Amino acid sequence: MEIRANRLDRAFYLHQAEYEEAALRVLRSGRYVLGDELNRFEKEFAAYLGGGHCVGLASGLDALWITFRLLGIGKGDEVIVQGNTYIASVMGITLNEATPVFAEPDVHYAMDADELETLLTPRTKAVLVTHLYGMMTKMQPIVDFCRKHGLYLVEDCAQAHGCKDEGKAAGTFGDVGCFSFYPTKNLGAFGDGGAVWTSSKELAERFRVFRNYGSEKKYHNCVQGANSRLDELQAALLRVKLRHLDSLNEQKRQIAVRYLQEIHNPAIVLPKPAIGTENVWHQFVICCRQRDTLAAFLKERGIGTQIHYPIPPHLAEAYRYLNIEKGTLPKTEILAEQVLSLPSYIGLTPEEQSEIIRAINDFSLEKDI
Ligand SMILES: *Cc1c(COP(=O)(O)O)cnc(C)c1O
């Protein structure tokens, strides 16, 4: 049996007729950008998140950098961000010439709120929280910290569509929630896409203007903007997937529950959701002291895995200019050496999962040399 690390075709075939109907509807409509599908998707996604305003954009990275741009964060400003995130979170900050200040993760792969006070400087303007792997961060301490110090709070929800903390949706705790609809995400499109959520009607309007060359009215450009629009085809397909999102997330949760119950190997550290959170299990990420040996062992048994992520942003070549030495963020760096994502995609069969669980339970550590 060969089990790939990830595959997206099975989620498509699960609702094939609905996707094909939506795609044809758009193709035949003659309207491909900034039309009715986008308007409806924005309303439906905002409603899914519990109210407020949603604005569709071209990608998750655009959602991040445009957010910091519109919040007025730039050169000389600092944004606190966790070290263990996808590099796009950090690029959202640095594309505006602001400086990322890295926080270490806690045992839930989440930003360690206890550290925030020590990272605060007179230049701190915002905190960016990533709900990594679909593991919801406990938000109250971070919300309180931002209120106390007058900071903006932005959430990177690229991996967290449908996550909740104490019943409240990820993305709605602060000023802006940033979403990606890259195909692998829980609410994945069939190409690139992204969105922001905000409770402010005025800010939502500024995103709408910015994404369309800064024009409020055709050919009346009031600010310098970007071309960052979620197209009609993706919006229509996302409307289909959004209708099924809770059930798709439930399927991923059931996969996670089986892994949590059936992996019994002292060499493996299983993910630990925080109390009071609802996770969407974007990735099922374990830790192993001999991660590369484990990955090779699984590969030998026909099982693909992935690493999210092998190089933490502060050690990426792109950020050499920040002059952050290896060893500065020990918890983040250990995670980069130990994390491994197991197959947990929609449509993974019970037999395939049994095979994966069996292989993991068969693995034993090599003697340390
Ligand atoms: C995928 C992802 C992004 C970027 O989204 P794109 O749509 O690929 O630009 C940002 N942050 C996190 C945590 C992500 O997983």
Coordinates of C-alpha atoms and ligand atoms in Angstrom, one line a residue:
M1 CA 0.0 0.0 0.0
E2 CA 1.3 3.4 -0.9
I3 CA 0.0 6.3 1.2
R4 CA 0.9 9.8 0.1
A5 CA 1.6 12.6 2.5
N6 CA -1.3 14.6 1.2
R7 CA -3.8 14.3 -1.7
L8 CA -6.5 16.7 -2.7
D9 CA -8.4 14.7 -5.3
R10 CA -10.4 12.8 -2.7
A11 CA -12.0 15.9 -1.2
F12 CA -12.9 17.0 -4.8
Y13 CA -14.6 13.7 -5.7
L14 CA -16.5 13.8 -2.4
H15 CA -18.6 16.7 -3.7
Q16 CA -17.8 16.5 -7.4
A17 CA -21.2 17.4 -8.8
E18 CA -21.5 20.5 -6.6
Y19 CA -18.1 21.8 -7.6
E20 CA -18.7 21.2 -11.3
E21 CA -22.1 22.8 -11.1
A22 CA -20.6 25.9 -9.4
A23 CA -17.6 26.1 -11.9
L24 CA -19.9 25.9 -14.9
R25 CA -22.2 28.5 -13.5
V26 CA -19.4 31.0 -13.3
L27 CA -17.9 30.0 -16.7
R28 CA -21.3 30.6 -18.3
S29 CA -22.0 33.8 -16.5
G30 CA -19.5 36.0 -18.2
R31 CA -18.6 37.6 -14.9
Y32 CA -15.2 36.5 -13.6
V33 CA -14.0 39.1 -11.2
L34 CA -15.7 41.2 -8.4
G35 CA -19.2 39.8 -9.0
D36 CA -22.1 38.2 -7.2
E37 CA -20.2 35.0 -6.2
L38 CA -17.6 37.0 -4.3
N39 CA -20.3 39.1 -2.6
R40 CA -22.2 36.1 -1.5
F41 CA -19.1 34.2 -0.3
E42 CA -18.0 37.2 1.7
K43 CA -21.4 37.4 3.5
E44 CA -21.6 33.6 4.0
F45 CA -18.0 33.4 5.4
A46 CA -18.6 36.3 7.7
A47 CA -21.8 34.6 8.9
Y48 CA -19.9 31.4 9.4
L49 CA -17.5 33.3 11.6
G50 CA -20.3 34.7 13.7
G51 CA -20.9 38.1 12.1
G52 CA -18.7 41.1 11.1
H53 CA -17.2 41.7 7.7
C54 CA -15.2 39.5 5.3
V55 CA -13.2 40.8 2.3
G56 CA -11.9 38.3 -0.3
L57 CA -8.3 38.7 -1.4
A58 CA -5.9 36.9 -3.7
S59 CA -4.0 35.0 -1.1
G60 CA -3.2 34.5 2.6
L61 CA 0.0 36.4 2.3
D62 CA -1.8 39.3 0.8
A63 CA -4.3 39.2 3.7
L64 CA -1.3 39.5 6.1
W65 CA 0.7 42.2 4.4
I66 CA -2.3 44.3 3.4
T67 CA -3.6 44.1 7.0
F68 CA -0.3 45.5 8.4
R69 CA -0.2 48.1 5.7
L70 CA -3.8 49.4 6.5
L71 CA -3.1 49.3 10.2
G72 CA -0.3 51.8 9.5
I73 CA 2.5 49.4 10.6
G74 CA 5.8 50.0 8.9
K75 CA 9.5 51.0 9.3
G76 CA 10.6 51.3 12.9
D77 CA 7.6 49.3 14.2
E78 CA 7.8 45.9 15.8
V79 CA 5.3 43.1 15.6
I80 CA 5.4 40.2 18.0
V81 CA 5.0 36.9 16.2
Q82 CA 5.7 33.3 17.2
G83 CA 8.9 31.7 16.0
N84 CA 7.2 28.5 14.9
T85 CA 5.0 29.7 12.1
Y86 CA 4.9 29.5 8.4
I87 CA 7.3 32.1 6.9
A88 CA 4.3 34.0 5.2
S89 CA 3.2 35.2 8.7
V90 CA 6.6 36.9 9.0
M91 CA 6.6 38.2 5.4
G92 CA 3.3 40.0 6.1
I93 CA 5.3 42.0 8.6
T94 CA 8.5 42.5 6.8
L95 CA 7.0 43.4 3.4
N96 CA 6.0 46.6 5.2
E97 CA 9.5 47.0 6.5
A98 CA 8.4 46.5 10.1
T99 CA 10.4 44.2 12.4
P100 CA 9.3 40.8 13.6
V101 CA 10.0 40.0 17.3
F102 CA 9.8 36.3 17.8
A103 CA 8.0 34.6 20.7
E104 CA 8.6 31.0 21.6
P105 CA 5.8 28.4 21.4
D106 CA 4.2 26.6 24.4
V107 CA 3.3 22.9 24.6
H108 CA 0.3 23.3 22.3
Y109 CA 2.5 24.7 19.4
A110 CA 0.9 28.1 20.2
M111 CA 2.4 31.4 21.1
D112 CA 3.5 31.4 24.7
A113 CA 1.5 34.3 26.2
D114 CA 3.7 34.3 29.4
E115 CA 6.6 35.6 27.3
L116 CA 4.8 38.6 25.8
E117 CA 5.7 41.2 28.5
T118 CA 9.4 40.5 28.1
L119 CA 9.2 41.1 24.3
L120 CA 7.4 44.4 24.6
T121 CA 9.3 47.6 23.7
P122 CA 8.2 51.2 23.0
R123 CA 8.2 50.2 19.3
T124 CA 5.8 47.3 19.7
K125 CA 2.6 48.0 17.6
A126 CA 0.9 44.6 17.2
V127 CA 0.8 40.9 18.0
L128 CA 0.3 38.3 15.3
V129 CA -1.0 35.0 16.5
T130 CA -0.9 31.9 14.3
H131 CA -3.3 29.1 15.1
L132 CA -0.8 26.6 13.7
Y133 CA -1.8 23.2 12.4
G134 CA -5.5 24.0 13.2
M135 CA -4.6 24.0 16.9
M136 CA -6.5 26.9 18.4
T137 CA -4.6 29.3 20.6
K138 CA -6.0 30.3 24.0
M139 CA -6.8 33.9 23.3
Q140 CA -7.9 35.6 26.5
P141 CA -4.3 36.3 27.8
I142 CA -3.2 37.7 24.5
V143 CA -6.4 39.8 24.1
D144 CA -5.7 41.2 27.6
F145 CA -2.1 41.9 26.8
C146 CA -3.0 43.8 23.6
R147 CA -5.7 45.8 25.4
K148 CA -3.4 46.7 28.3
H149 CA -0.7 48.0 26.0
G150 CA -2.8 49.5 23.2
L151 CA -1.6 47.0 20.6
Y152 CA -3.3 45.8 17.5
L153 CA -4.1 42.1 17.5
V154 CA -4.0 40.2 14.2
E155 CA -4.7 36.4 13.8
D156 CA -3.2 34.3 11.1
C157 CA -6.0 31.8 10.5
A158 CA -4.6 30.2 7.3
Q159 CA -4.7 26.8 9.0
A160 CA -7.7 27.5 11.3
H161 CA -11.0 27.8 9.4
G162 CA -13.6 26.8 12.0
C163 CA -11.3 26.7 15.0
K164 CA -12.9 28.0 18.2
D165 CA -11.8 29.0 21.7
E166 CA -14.6 29.0 24.3
G167 CA -17.0 28.9 21.4
K168 CA -15.6 32.0 19.6
A169 CA -14.3 31.6 16.1
A170 CA -10.6 32.0 15.3
G171 CA -10.0 35.3 13.4
T172 CA -12.6 37.3 15.4
F173 CA -10.7 38.0 18.6
G174 CA -8.7 41.0 17.5
D175 CA -8.6 43.7 14.8
V176 CA -8.2 41.5 11.8
G177 CA -8.3 37.8 11.1
C178 CA -6.3 36.7 8.0
F179 CA -7.3 33.6 6.0
S180 CA -5.7 31.7 3.2
F181 CA -7.7 29.4 0.8
Y182 CA -4.6 27.7 -0.7
P183 CA -5.8 24.3 -1.9
T184 CA -4.3 22.3 1.1
K185 CA -6.1 24.4 3.8
N186 CA -9.2 23.2 5.5
L187 CA -11.2 25.7 3.5
G188 CA -9.1 25.2 0.4
A189 CA -10.0 26.6 -3.1
F190 CA -8.8 25.2 -6.4
G191 CA -6.1 27.8 -6.8
D192 CA -5.0 30.7 -4.7
G193 CA -7.3 32.8 -2.5
G194 CA -7.5 34.6 0.8
A195 CA -9.6 36.8 2.9
V196 CA -9.7 39.1 6.0
W197 CA -12.3 39.3 8.7
T198 CA -12.9 42.5 10.7
S199 CA -15.7 43.8 12.9
S200 CA -15.2 47.3 11.5
K201 CA -17.2 48.3 8.5
E202 CA -14.9 51.1 7.7
L203 CA -11.8 48.9 7.8
A204 CA -13.5 46.4 5.6
E205 CA -14.2 49.1 3.1
R206 CA -10.5 50.1 3.1
F207 CA -9.6 46.5 2.2
R208 CA -12.1 46.6 -0.6
V209 CA -10.6 49.8 -2.0
F210 CA -7.0 48.6 -1.5
R211 CA -7.5 45.2 -3.3
N212 CA -8.7 47.0 -6.4
Y213 CA -5.9 49.4 -7.2
G214 CA -7.1 51.7 -4.4
S215 CA -10.2 52.7 -6.3
E216 CA -13.5 53.4 -4.7
K217 CA -15.1 54.1 -8.0
K218 CA -13.8 52.9 -11.4
Y219 CA -10.8 55.1 -12.4
H220 CA -11.1 57.2 -9.2
N221 CA -8.0 56.0 -7.3
C222 CA -7.8 57.5 -3.9
V223 CA -4.9 55.5 -2.5
Q224 CA -2.1 53.4 -3.9
G225 CA -3.4 49.8 -3.7
A226 CA -2.8 46.4 -5.1
N227 CA -4.5 43.9 -7.4
S228 CA -5.6 41.3 -4.9
R229 CA -9.0 40.0 -5.7
L230 CA -10.6 36.6 -5.0
D231 CA -12.0 35.7 -8.4
E232 CA -15.5 34.5 -9.1
L233 CA -14.5 30.9 -9.9
Q234 CA -12.7 30.4 -6.6
A235 CA -15.5 32.2 -4.7
A236 CA -18.1 30.0 -6.2
L237 CA -16.1 26.8 -5.4
L238 CA -15.4 28.1 -1.9
R239 CA -19.1 28.6 -1.3
V240 CA -19.6 24.9 -2.0
K241 CA -16.8 23.9 0.3
L242 CA -18.0 26.3 3.0
R243 CA -21.3 24.5 3.1
H244 CA -19.4 21.3 3.9
L245 CA -16.7 22.8 6.1
D246 CA -18.0 21.6 9.4
S247 CA -18.5 18.1 8.2
L248 CA -15.0 18.1 6.5
N249 CA -13.4 19.4 9.8
E250 CA -15.3 16.7 11.6
Q251 CA -13.7 14.1 9.3
K252 CA -10.3 15.4 10.1
R253 CA -11.1 15.4 13.8
Q254 CA -12.1 11.8 13.6
I255 CA -8.8 11.0 12.0
A256 CA -7.0 12.9 14.8
V257 CA -9.0 11.1 17.5
R258 CA -7.9 7.7 16.1
Y259 CA -4.2 8.7 16.0
L260 CA -4.5 10.0 19.6
Q261 CA -6.1 6.9 20.8
E262 CA -4.2 4.3 18.9
I263 CA -0.6 5.5 18.7
H264 CA 1.2 4.0 21.7
N265 CA 4.9 4.6 21.2
P266 CA 7.0 6.2 23.9
A267 CA 9.2 7.7 21.1
I268 CA 6.3 9.8 19.8
V269 CA 4.9 12.9 21.4
L270 CA 1.3 13.5 20.4
P271 CA -0.3 16.9 19.9
K272 CA -2.1 18.3 22.9
P273 CA -5.0 20.7 22.3
A274 CA -5.5 23.4 24.9
I275 CA -8.5 23.1 27.2
G276 CA -11.7 24.8 25.9
T277 CA -10.6 24.8 22.3
E278 CA -12.1 23.3 19.2
N279 CA -9.3 22.3 16.8
V280 CA -9.7 21.7 13.1
W281 CA -6.6 19.5 12.8
H282 CA -5.3 21.1 9.6
Q283 CA -2.2 18.9 10.1
F284 CA -1.7 16.1 12.6
V285 CA 1.8 16.9 13.9
I286 CA 3.8 14.6 16.2
C287 CA 7.3 15.1 17.6
C288 CA 10.0 12.6 17.6
R289 CA 13.6 12.9 18.8
Q290 CA 14.8 11.0 15.8
R291 CA 12.3 12.5 13.4
D292 CA 14.4 11.9 10.2
T293 CA 14.9 8.3 11.1
L294 CA 11.2 7.9 11.7
A295 CA 10.3 9.6 8.4
A296 CA 12.7 7.3 6.5
F297 CA 11.2 4.3 8.4
L298 CA 7.7 5.3 7.3
K299 CA 8.8 5.9 3.8
E300 CA 10.2 2.4 3.7
R301 CA 6.7 1.2 4.6
G302 CA 5.2 3.3 1.8
I303 CA 4.0 6.1 4.0
G304 CA 4.6 9.7 3.0
T305 CA 5.0 12.4 5.6
Q306 CA 5.8 16.1 5.6
I307 CA 7.7 18.6 7.8
H308 CA 5.9 21.8 8.8
Y309 CA 8.4 23.4 8.9
P310 CA 12.1 22.3 8.7
I311 CA 13.6 25.8 8.8
P312 CA 12.1 28.4 11.2
P313 CA 11.7 31.9 9.7
H314 CA 14.4 33.5 11.9
L315 CA 16.9 31.1 10.4
A316 CA 15.7 31.5 6.8
E317 CA 18.1 33.0 4.3
A318 CA 15.6 35.7 3.6
Y319 CA 15.9 36.9 7.2
R320 CA 19.7 36.8 7.6
Y321 CA 19.6 40.6 7.8
L322 CA 17.8 40.3 11.2
N323 CA 21.0 38.8 12.6
I324 CA 19.2 36.3 14.8
E325 CA 21.7 33.6 15.7
K326 CA 20.9 29.9 15.8
G327 CA 20.1 29.0 19.5
T328 CA 18.2 32.2 20.1
L329 CA 14.9 30.5 20.0
P330 CA 15.6 27.0 21.4
K331 CA 12.0 25.8 21.6
T332 CA 11.2 26.9 18.1
E333 CA 14.4 25.3 16.8
I334 CA 13.8 22.0 18.5
L335 CA 10.3 21.8 17.0
A336 CA 11.8 22.4 13.5
E337 CA 14.1 19.3 14.2
Q338 CA 11.3 17.1 15.7
V339 CA 8.0 17.8 14.1
L340 CA 6.5 15.4 11.6
S341 CA 3.0 15.7 9.9
L342 CA 1.2 12.4 9.3
P343 CA -1.3 11.9 6.5
S344 CA -4.6 13.3 7.7
Y345 CA -6.3 14.4 4.5
I346 CA -10.0 14.2 3.7
G347 CA -10.7 10.8 2.3
L348 CA -7.9 8.9 4.1
T349 CA -9.4 5.5 4.5
P350 CA -9.6 3.6 7.8
E351 CA -7.4 0.9 6.3
E352 CA -4.8 3.4 5.3
Q353 CA -4.9 4.9 8.7
S354 CA -4.5 1.5 10.4
E355 CA -1.5 0.9 8.3
I356 CA 0.1 4.2 9.4
I357 CA -0.7 3.6 13.0
R358 CA 0.7 0.1 12.8
A359 CA 4.0 1.4 11.3
I360 CA 4.4 4.1 13.9
N361 CA 3.8 1.7 16.7
D362 CA 6.5 -0.6 15.2
F363 CA 9.1 2.1 15.1
S364 CA 11.8 2.1 17.8
L365 CA 14.5 4.7 18.4
E366 CA 18.0 3.9 17.3
K367 CA 20.6 4.0 20.1
D368 CA 22.0 7.5 20.4
I369 CA 25.6 7.5 19.2
Ligands
LIG1 C1 -0.7 29.0 4.0 C2 -0.3 30.0 5.0 C3 -0.1 31.3 4.7 C4 -0.1 31.9 3.4 O1 -1.2 31.7 2.6 P1 -1.1 31.8 1.0 O2 -2.5 31.8 0.6 O3 -0.3 30.5 0.6 O4 -0.4 33.0 0.6 C5 0.2 32.2 5.8 N1 0.3 31.7 7.1 C6 0.1 30.4 7.3 C7 0.2 30.0 8.8 C8 -0.1 29.5 6.3 O5 -0.3 28.2 6.6

